[in-house]
Tab-separated table of C-alpha atoms in Angstrom:
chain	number	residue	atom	x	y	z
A	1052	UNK	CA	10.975	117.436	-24.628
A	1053	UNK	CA	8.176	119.813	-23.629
A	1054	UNK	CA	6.981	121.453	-26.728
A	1055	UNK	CA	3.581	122.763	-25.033
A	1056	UNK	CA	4.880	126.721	-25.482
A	1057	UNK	CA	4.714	125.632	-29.390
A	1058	UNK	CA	1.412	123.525	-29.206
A	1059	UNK	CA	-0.472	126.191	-27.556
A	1060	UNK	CA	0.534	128.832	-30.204
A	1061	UNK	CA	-0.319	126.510	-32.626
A	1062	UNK	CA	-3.746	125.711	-31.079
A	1063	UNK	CA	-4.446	129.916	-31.031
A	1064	UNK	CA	-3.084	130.684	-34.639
A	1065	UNK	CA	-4.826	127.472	-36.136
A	1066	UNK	CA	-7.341	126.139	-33.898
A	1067	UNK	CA	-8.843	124.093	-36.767
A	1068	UNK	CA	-5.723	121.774	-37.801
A	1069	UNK	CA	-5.303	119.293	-34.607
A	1070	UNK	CA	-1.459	118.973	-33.972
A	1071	UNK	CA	-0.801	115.353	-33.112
A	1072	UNK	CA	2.188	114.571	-31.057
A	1073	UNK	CA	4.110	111.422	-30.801
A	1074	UNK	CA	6.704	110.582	-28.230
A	1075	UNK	CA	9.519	108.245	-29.499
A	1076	UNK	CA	12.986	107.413	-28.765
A	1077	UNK	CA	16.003	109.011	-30.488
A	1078	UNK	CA	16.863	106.347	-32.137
A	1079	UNK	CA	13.427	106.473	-33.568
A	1080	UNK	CA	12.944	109.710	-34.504
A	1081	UNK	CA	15.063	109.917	-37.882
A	1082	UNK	CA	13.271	106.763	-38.749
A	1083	UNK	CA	9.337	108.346	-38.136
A	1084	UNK	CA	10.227	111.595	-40.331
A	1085	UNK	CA	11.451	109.269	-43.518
A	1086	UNK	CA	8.670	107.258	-43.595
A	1087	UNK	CA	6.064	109.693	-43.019
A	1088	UNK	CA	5.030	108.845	-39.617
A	1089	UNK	CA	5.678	112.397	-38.824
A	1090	UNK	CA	5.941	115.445	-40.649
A	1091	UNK	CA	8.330	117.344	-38.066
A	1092	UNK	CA	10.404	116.249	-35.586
A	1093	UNK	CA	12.418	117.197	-32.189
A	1094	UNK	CA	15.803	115.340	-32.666
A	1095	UNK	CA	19.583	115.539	-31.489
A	1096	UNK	CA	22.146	116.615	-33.714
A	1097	UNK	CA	23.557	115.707	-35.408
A	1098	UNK	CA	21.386	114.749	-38.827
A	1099	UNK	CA	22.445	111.985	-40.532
A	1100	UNK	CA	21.731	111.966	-44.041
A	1101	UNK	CA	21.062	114.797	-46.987
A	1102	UNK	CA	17.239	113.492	-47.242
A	1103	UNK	CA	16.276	115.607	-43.764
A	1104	UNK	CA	16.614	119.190	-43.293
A	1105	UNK	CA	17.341	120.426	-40.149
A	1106	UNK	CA	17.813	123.935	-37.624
A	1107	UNK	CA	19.207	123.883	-34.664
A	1108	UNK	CA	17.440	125.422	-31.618
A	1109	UNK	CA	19.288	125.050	-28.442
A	1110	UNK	CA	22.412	123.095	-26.500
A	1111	UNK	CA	21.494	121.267	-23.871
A	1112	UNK	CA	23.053	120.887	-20.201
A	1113	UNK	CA	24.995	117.688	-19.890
A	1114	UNK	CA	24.216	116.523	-15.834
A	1115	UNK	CA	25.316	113.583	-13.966
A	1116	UNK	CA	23.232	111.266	-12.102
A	1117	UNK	CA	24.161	110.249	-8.407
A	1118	UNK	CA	21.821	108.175	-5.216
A	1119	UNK	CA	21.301	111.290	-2.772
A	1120	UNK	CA	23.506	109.914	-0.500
A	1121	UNK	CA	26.622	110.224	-2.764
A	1122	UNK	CA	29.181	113.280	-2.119
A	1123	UNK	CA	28.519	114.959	-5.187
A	1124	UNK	CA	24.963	115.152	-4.349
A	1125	UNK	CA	26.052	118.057	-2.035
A	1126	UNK	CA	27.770	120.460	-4.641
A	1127	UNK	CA	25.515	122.332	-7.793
A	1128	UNK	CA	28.220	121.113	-10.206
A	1129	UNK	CA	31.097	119.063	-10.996
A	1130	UNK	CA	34.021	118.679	-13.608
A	1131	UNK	CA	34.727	115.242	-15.920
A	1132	UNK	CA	37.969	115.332	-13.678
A	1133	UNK	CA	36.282	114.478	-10.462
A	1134	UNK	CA	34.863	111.642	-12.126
A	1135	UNK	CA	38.068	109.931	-12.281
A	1136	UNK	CA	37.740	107.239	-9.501
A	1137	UNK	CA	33.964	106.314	-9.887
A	1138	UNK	CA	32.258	103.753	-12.323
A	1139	UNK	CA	30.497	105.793	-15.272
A	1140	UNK	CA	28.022	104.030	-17.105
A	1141	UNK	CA	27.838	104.353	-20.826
A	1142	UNK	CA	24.640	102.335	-22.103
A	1143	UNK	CA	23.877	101.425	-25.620
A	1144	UNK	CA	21.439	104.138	-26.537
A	1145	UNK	CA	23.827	107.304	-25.093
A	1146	UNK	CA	23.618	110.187	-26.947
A	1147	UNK	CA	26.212	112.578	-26.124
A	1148	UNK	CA	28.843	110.749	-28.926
A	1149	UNK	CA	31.647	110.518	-26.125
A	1150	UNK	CA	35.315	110.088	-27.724
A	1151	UNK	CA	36.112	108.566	-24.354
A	1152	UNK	CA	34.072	108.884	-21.802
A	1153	UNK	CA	34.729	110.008	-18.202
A	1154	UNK	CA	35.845	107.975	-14.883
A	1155	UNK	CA	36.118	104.006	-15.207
A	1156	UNK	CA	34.488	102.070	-17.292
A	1157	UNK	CA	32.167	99.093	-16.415
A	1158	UNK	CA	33.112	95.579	-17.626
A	1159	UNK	CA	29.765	95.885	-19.982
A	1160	UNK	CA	27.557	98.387	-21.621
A	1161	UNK	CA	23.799	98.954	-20.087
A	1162	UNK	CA	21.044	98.302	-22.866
A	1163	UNK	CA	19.368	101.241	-22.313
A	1164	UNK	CA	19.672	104.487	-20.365
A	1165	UNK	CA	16.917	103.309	-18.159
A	1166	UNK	CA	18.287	100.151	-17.259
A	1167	UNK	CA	21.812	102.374	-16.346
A	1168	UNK	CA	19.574	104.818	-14.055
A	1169	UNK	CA	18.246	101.257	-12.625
A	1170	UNK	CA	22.503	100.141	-11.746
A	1171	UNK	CA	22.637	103.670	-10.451
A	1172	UNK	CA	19.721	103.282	-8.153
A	1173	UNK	CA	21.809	99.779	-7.183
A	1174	UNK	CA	24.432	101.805	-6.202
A	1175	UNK	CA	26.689	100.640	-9.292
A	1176	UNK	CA	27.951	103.314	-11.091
A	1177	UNK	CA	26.906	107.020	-12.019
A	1178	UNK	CA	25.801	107.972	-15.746
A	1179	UNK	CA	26.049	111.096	-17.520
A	1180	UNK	CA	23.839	112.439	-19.830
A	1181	UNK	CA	21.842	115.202	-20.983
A	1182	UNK	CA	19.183	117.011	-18.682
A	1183	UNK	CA	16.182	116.208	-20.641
A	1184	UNK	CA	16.841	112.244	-19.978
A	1185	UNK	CA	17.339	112.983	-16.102
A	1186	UNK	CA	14.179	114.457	-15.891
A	1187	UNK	CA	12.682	112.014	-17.856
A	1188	UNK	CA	14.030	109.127	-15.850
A	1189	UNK	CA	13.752	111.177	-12.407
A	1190	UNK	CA	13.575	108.724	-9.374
A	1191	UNK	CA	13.118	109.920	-5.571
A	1192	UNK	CA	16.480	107.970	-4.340
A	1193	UNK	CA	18.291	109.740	-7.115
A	1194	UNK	CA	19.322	113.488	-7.639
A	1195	UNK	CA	21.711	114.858	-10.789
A	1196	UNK	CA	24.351	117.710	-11.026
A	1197	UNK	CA	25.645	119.790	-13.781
A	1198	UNK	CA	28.451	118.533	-15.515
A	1199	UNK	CA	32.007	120.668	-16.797
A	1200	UNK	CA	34.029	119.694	-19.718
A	1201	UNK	CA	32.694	117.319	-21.185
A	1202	UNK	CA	29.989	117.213	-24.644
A	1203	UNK	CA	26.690	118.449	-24.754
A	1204	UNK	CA	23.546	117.489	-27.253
A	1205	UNK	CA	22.268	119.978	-29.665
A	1206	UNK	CA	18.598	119.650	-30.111
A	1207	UNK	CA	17.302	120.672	-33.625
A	1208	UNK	CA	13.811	120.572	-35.387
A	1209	UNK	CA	14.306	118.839	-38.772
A	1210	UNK	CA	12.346	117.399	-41.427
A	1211	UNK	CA	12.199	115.866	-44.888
A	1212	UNK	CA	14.338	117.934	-47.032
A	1213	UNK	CA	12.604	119.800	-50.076
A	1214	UNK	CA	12.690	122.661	-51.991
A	1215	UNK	CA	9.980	124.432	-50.019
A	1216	UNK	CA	8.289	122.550	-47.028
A	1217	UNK	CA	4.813	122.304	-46.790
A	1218	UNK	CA	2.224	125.053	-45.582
A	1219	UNK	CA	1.822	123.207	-42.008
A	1220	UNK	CA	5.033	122.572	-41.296
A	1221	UNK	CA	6.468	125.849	-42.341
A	1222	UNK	CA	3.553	127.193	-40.291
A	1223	UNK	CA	5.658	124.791	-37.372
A	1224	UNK	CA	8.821	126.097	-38.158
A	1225	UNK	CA	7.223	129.731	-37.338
A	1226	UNK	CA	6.517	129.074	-34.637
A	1227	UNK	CA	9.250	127.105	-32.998
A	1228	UNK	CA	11.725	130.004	-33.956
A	1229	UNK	CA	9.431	132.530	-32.636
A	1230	UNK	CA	8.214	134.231	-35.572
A	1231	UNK	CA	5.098	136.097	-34.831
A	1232	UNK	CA	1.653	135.831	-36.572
A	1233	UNK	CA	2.034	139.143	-38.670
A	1234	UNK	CA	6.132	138.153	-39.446
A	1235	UNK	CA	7.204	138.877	-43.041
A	1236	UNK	CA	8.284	135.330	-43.361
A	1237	UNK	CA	4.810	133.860	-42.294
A	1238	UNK	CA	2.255	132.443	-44.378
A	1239	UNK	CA	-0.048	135.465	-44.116
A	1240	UNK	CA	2.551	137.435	-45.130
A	1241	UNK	CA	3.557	135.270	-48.375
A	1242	UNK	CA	-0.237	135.338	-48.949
A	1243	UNK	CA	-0.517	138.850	-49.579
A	1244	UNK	CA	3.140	138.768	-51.088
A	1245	UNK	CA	2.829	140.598	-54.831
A	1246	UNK	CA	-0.546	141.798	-54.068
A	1247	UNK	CA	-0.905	145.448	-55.219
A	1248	UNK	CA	-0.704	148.249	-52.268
A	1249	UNK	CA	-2.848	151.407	-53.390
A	1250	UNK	CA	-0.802	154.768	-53.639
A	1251	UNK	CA	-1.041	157.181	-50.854
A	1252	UNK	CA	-2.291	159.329	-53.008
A	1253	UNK	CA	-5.123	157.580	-54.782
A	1254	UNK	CA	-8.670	158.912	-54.137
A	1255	UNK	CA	-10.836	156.785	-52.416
A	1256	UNK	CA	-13.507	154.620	-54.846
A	1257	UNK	CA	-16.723	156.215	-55.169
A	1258	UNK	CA	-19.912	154.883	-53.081
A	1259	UNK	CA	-22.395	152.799	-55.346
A	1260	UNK	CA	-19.537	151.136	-57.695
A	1261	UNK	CA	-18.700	147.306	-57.725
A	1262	UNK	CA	-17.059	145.911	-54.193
A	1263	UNK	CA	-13.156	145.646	-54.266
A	1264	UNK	CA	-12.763	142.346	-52.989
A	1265	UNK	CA	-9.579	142.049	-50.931
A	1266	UNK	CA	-7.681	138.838	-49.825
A	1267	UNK	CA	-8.986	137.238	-46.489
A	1268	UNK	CA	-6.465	137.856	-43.740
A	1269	UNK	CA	-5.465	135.259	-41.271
A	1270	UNK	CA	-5.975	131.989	-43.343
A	1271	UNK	CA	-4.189	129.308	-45.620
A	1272	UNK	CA	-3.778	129.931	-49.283
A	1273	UNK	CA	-6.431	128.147	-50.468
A	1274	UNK	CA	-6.183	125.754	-47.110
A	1275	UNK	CA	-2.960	124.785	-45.712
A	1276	UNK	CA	-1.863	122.058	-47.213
A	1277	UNK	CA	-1.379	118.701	-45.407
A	1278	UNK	CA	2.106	118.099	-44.654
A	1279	UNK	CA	1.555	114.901	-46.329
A	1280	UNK	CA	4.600	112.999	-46.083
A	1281	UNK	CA	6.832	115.108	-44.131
A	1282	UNK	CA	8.252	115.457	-41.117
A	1283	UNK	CA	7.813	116.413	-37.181
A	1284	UNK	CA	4.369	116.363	-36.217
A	1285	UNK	CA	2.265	113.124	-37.057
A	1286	UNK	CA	3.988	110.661	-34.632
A	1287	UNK	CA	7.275	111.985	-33.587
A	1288	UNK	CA	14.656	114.831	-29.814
A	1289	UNK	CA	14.018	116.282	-26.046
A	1290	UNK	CA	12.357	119.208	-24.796
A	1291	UNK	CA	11.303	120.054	-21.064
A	1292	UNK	CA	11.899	116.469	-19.187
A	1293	UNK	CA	11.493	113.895	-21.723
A	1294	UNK	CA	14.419	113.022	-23.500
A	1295	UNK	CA	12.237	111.313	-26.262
A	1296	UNK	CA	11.694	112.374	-29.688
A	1297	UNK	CA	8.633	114.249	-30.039
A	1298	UNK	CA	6.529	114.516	-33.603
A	1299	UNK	CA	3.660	116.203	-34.230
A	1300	UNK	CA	1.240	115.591	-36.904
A	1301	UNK	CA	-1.273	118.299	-38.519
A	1302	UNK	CA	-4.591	116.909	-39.670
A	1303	UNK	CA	-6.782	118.963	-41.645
A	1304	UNK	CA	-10.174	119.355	-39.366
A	1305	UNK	CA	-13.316	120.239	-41.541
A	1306	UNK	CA	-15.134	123.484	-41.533
């Protein structure tokens, strides 16, 4: 994934909290939010489990990869039907959740995706899979195509489920659905949430009394409070090239 639209708001909005990111594999992800290694996370739908919450962002293309001598290298797309005749690799670590999956199967199972782009590169076979991974996995012998009719990934931010997530990752969750900095479900928004508005027609306070003190705008309640335990951020599926989990992690800076 290439979350670098998200990291650069989050470097403007709060320069002083460091957002750590972690690339890991899918399979990994789930795993780094649970135990704390992150406090957010990038991942493919779908969640598994009622311990992680989870929104869905976008649906990603599903592309087949071909050598750039191979017909299909000279059309923008193709359907799962004219797959019929050629191998299709399905390694261990797909993520698409085929019920069956196009052309012909091989007599065994790749590993990994990157050992199937590696038979591909052979000449053995062609693999499908989502667009993100292609990228990820580009080679200059090799080209990919958009695929018809057959699944796509979903692509979600989740995190540890709770009854209100913490001030950082909320702050994350802003951001990634494009919430902007004076939104009424921000944090500086909650901050000044029950705070008395003056009337329109109250008179102004007379010069030489006491200062009215009015909440600072623009910061934490008190200082954001470290995700802690959570999820997406610390260390920690696929944005912008890299299929891999991504997972950022706020630290507190001082100051």
């Amino acid at each position: 994934m290439t979350p670098s639209k998200w990291v650069r708001i989050w470097n403007e909005r709060l320069p002083d909290v460091p957002l750590t990111l972690l690339a890991v594999t899918p399979a990994e992800a789930f795993g780094a939010l649970r135990d704390g290694a992150a406090d957010a996370g990038l991942v493919r739908l779908p969640v598994d489990g009622d311990d992680l919450s989870a929104i869905p962002l976008y649906t990603e293309t599903t592309v087949v990869v071909v050598p750039k001598d191979h017909v299909f290298a000279e059309v923008e797309e193709i359907w799962a039907s004219d797959l019929a005749d050629e191998l299709v690799l399905h390694p261990l670590d797909d993520t698409l959740g085929w019920e069956q999956p196009p052309g012909r199967a091989a007599n065994e199972r790749p590993e990994t995706t990157a050992d199937a782009i590696e038979l591909v590169a052979a000449g053995v076979g062609l693999l499908a899979l989502p667009q993100s991974l292609a990228r990820l996995h580009h080679r200059k012998d090799l080209t990919y195509r958009t695929l018809n009719d057959v699944p796509q990934s979903r692509v979600a931010l989740s995190w540890p489920a709770a009854d209100e997530a913490p001030d950082l990752v909320e702050e994350f969750i802003g951001i990634v659905r494009g919430r902007t900095v004076n939104s009424t479900r921000g944090r500086r928004a909650e901050a000044q949430k029950g705070q008395k508005q003056p009337r329109k027609d109250q008179k102004p306070a007379k010069s030489g009394g006491a200062k009215q003190g009015g909440p600072k705008q623009g910061g934490t309640k008190g200082g954001a409070r470290t995700a802690g335990k959570g999820a997406a951020t610390r260390k920690g599926g696929s944005a912008g090239g890299a299929g891999r989990g991504k997972a950022a992690k706020p630290r507190r800076g001082r100051g």
